[in-house]
Structure formats: structure tokens, C-alpha cells
Amino acid sequence: MFARVLKKGQVVIPKELRKKTGISPGDKVEITASEDGLVIIPMRINYTENTRGIVRGRLSLDELEDISTHEQ
């Protein structure tokens, strides 16, 4: 699959690949150089890590399941 590099160095990831990898607008990706070229890795946000210390008290099982669902 091919993509074009725009003036500001932007590359549009083809829709088929975004769909296949679950990349959505606003998602962060890590771009690294390898011997074969560039590697683009979607950065998965760990919701639990990012919210540690924000929630006080205990959560119900339903609330924990809801949080878990949003992580996926």
C-alpha cells in the first residue's frame, strides 16, 4: 500500500490500514526507523494508568467493567 508525503511531512495512513489497526483521528503513534524503513506503532492508552489517583473510594463491579470496556 502506498501513501504520499505532504509538504509539512504529513503522511495519510490509508483507510484500510487505519481500520485494520484500529487507528482513529487524534490517536498517537510511535514512528521509528528500522533497516527496512519506517515502522508506525499505534500507542495504546492505558486508561487505568492515566487515571490512577483520580478516583477516590471504591468502584462497583459494573463501574470496573465499564472502565475495562473503554480501554479496549
PDB file of C-alpha atoms in Angstrom:
ATOM      1  CA  MET A   1       0.000   0.000   0.000  1.00  0.00           C
ATOM      2  CA  PHE A   2       1.275   3.481  -0.812  1.00  0.00           C
ATOM      3  CA  ALA A   3       0.917   6.915   0.796  1.00  0.00           C
ATOM      4  CA  ARG A   4       2.135  10.338  -0.251  1.00  0.00           C
ATOM      5  CA  VAL A   5       4.210  12.642   1.965  1.00  0.00           C
ATOM      6  CA  LEU A   6       2.688  16.141   2.043  1.00  0.00           C
ATOM      7  CA  LYS A   7       4.560  19.492   2.229  1.00  0.00           C
ATOM      8  CA  LYS A   8       4.718  19.553   6.029  1.00  0.00           C
ATOM      9  CA  GLY A   9       5.893  15.937   6.233  1.00  0.00           C
ATOM     10  CA  GLN A  10       2.410  14.605   6.936  1.00  0.00           C
ATOM     11  CA  VAL A  11       1.505  11.113   5.768  1.00  0.00           C
ATOM     12  CA  VAL A  12      -2.083   9.921   5.481  1.00  0.00           C
ATOM     13  CA  ILE A  13      -2.456   6.310   6.620  1.00  0.00           C
ATOM     14  CA  PRO A  14      -4.783   4.568   4.151  1.00  0.00           C
ATOM     15  CA  LYS A  15      -8.306   3.891   5.452  1.00  0.00           C
ATOM     16  CA  GLU A  16      -7.931   0.106   5.128  1.00  0.00           C
ATOM     17  CA  LEU A  17      -4.841   0.119   7.372  1.00  0.00           C
ATOM     18  CA  ARG A  18      -6.423   2.502   9.913  1.00  0.00           C
ATOM     19  CA  LYS A  19      -9.427   0.206  10.117  1.00  0.00           C
ATOM     20  CA  LYS A  20      -7.289  -2.934  10.398  1.00  0.00           C
ATOM     21  CA  THR A  21      -5.113  -1.468  13.175  1.00  0.00           C
ATOM     22  CA  GLY A  22      -7.829   0.481  14.999  1.00  0.00           C
ATOM     23  CA  ILE A  23      -6.160   3.852  14.478  1.00  0.00           C
ATOM     24  CA  SER A  24      -8.613   6.755  14.829  1.00  0.00           C
ATOM     25  CA  PRO A  25      -8.265  10.523  14.353  1.00  0.00           C
ATOM     26  CA  GLY A  26      -6.362  12.005  17.299  1.00  0.00           C
ATOM     27  CA  ASP A  27      -4.617   8.739  18.235  1.00  0.00           C
ATOM     28  CA  LYS A  28      -0.889   8.893  18.891  1.00  0.00           C
ATOM     29  CA  VAL A  29       1.514   6.646  17.014  1.00  0.00           C
ATOM     30  CA  GLU A  30       5.195   5.941  17.542  1.00  0.00           C
ATOM     31  CA  ILE A  31       7.346   6.237  14.422  1.00  0.00           C
ATOM     32  CA  THR A  32      10.782   4.643  14.410  1.00  0.00           C
ATOM     33  CA  ALA A  33      13.376   3.932  11.751  1.00  0.00           C
ATOM     34  CA  SER A  34      14.385   0.352  11.017  1.00  0.00           C
ATOM     35  CA  GLU A  35      16.763  -1.213   8.500  1.00  0.00           C
ATOM     36  CA  ASP A  36      13.814  -1.650   6.119  1.00  0.00           C
ATOM     37  CA  GLY A  37      12.302   1.833   6.514  1.00  0.00           C
ATOM     38  CA  LEU A  38       9.809   3.363   8.938  1.00  0.00           C
ATOM     39  CA  VAL A  39       7.741   1.485  11.495  1.00  0.00           C
ATOM     40  CA  ILE A  40       4.480   3.018  12.754  1.00  0.00           C
ATOM     41  CA  ILE A  41       3.126   1.606  16.022  1.00  0.00           C
ATOM     42  CA  PRO A  42      -0.240   2.726  17.453  1.00  0.00           C
ATOM     43  CA  MET A  43       0.169   3.906  21.053  1.00  0.00           C
ATOM     44  CA  ARG A  44      -2.479   2.252  23.187  1.00  0.00           C
ATOM     45  CA  ILE A  45      -3.561   4.441  26.086  1.00  0.00           C
ATOM     46  CA  ASN A  46      -3.738   2.588  29.372  1.00  0.00           C
ATOM     47  CA  TYR A  47      -6.832   4.215  30.880  1.00  0.00           C
ATOM     48  CA  THR A  48      -6.139   2.739  34.315  1.00  0.00           C
ATOM     49  CA  GLU A  49      -2.583   4.132  34.371  1.00  0.00           C
ATOM     50  CA  ASN A  50      -3.730   7.590  33.276  1.00  0.00           C
ATOM     51  CA  THR A  51      -6.467   7.862  35.910  1.00  0.00           C
ATOM     52  CA  ARG A  52      -4.604   6.425  38.898  1.00  0.00           C
ATOM     53  CA  GLY A  53      -5.252   8.588  41.948  1.00  0.00           C
ATOM     54  CA  ILE A  54      -8.162  10.478  40.397  1.00  0.00           C
ATOM     55  CA  VAL A  55     -10.948   8.231  41.654  1.00  0.00           C
ATOM     56  CA  ARG A  56     -11.483   8.145  45.399  1.00  0.00           C
ATOM     57  CA  GLY A  57     -13.427   5.451  47.147  1.00  0.00           C
ATOM     58  CA  ARG A  58     -14.430   2.057  45.859  1.00  0.00           C
ATOM     59  CA  LEU A  59     -15.846   1.205  42.469  1.00  0.00           C
ATOM     60  CA  SER A  60     -18.640  -1.264  41.858  1.00  0.00           C
ATOM     61  CA  LEU A  61     -18.106  -4.271  39.605  1.00  0.00           C
ATOM     62  CA  ASP A  62     -20.266  -2.574  36.942  1.00  0.00           C
ATOM     63  CA  GLU A  63     -18.081   0.546  37.075  1.00  0.00           C
ATOM     64  CA  LEU A  64     -14.894  -1.525  36.762  1.00  0.00           C
ATOM     65  CA  GLU A  65     -16.343  -3.417  33.783  1.00  0.00           C
ATOM     66  CA  ASP A  66     -17.286  -0.099  32.157  1.00  0.00           C
ATOM     67  CA  ILE A  67     -13.722   1.191  32.570  1.00  0.00           C
ATOM     68  CA  SER A  68     -12.325  -2.066  31.201  1.00  0.00           C
ATOM     69  CA  THR A  69     -14.615  -1.845  28.159  1.00  0.00           C
ATOM     70  CA  HIS A  70     -13.379   1.683  27.379  1.00  0.00           C
ATOM     71  CA  GLU A  71      -9.733   0.512  27.498  1.00  0.00           C
ATOM     72  CA  GLN A  72     -10.360  -1.858  24.613  1.00  0.00           C
TER      73      GLN A  72
END
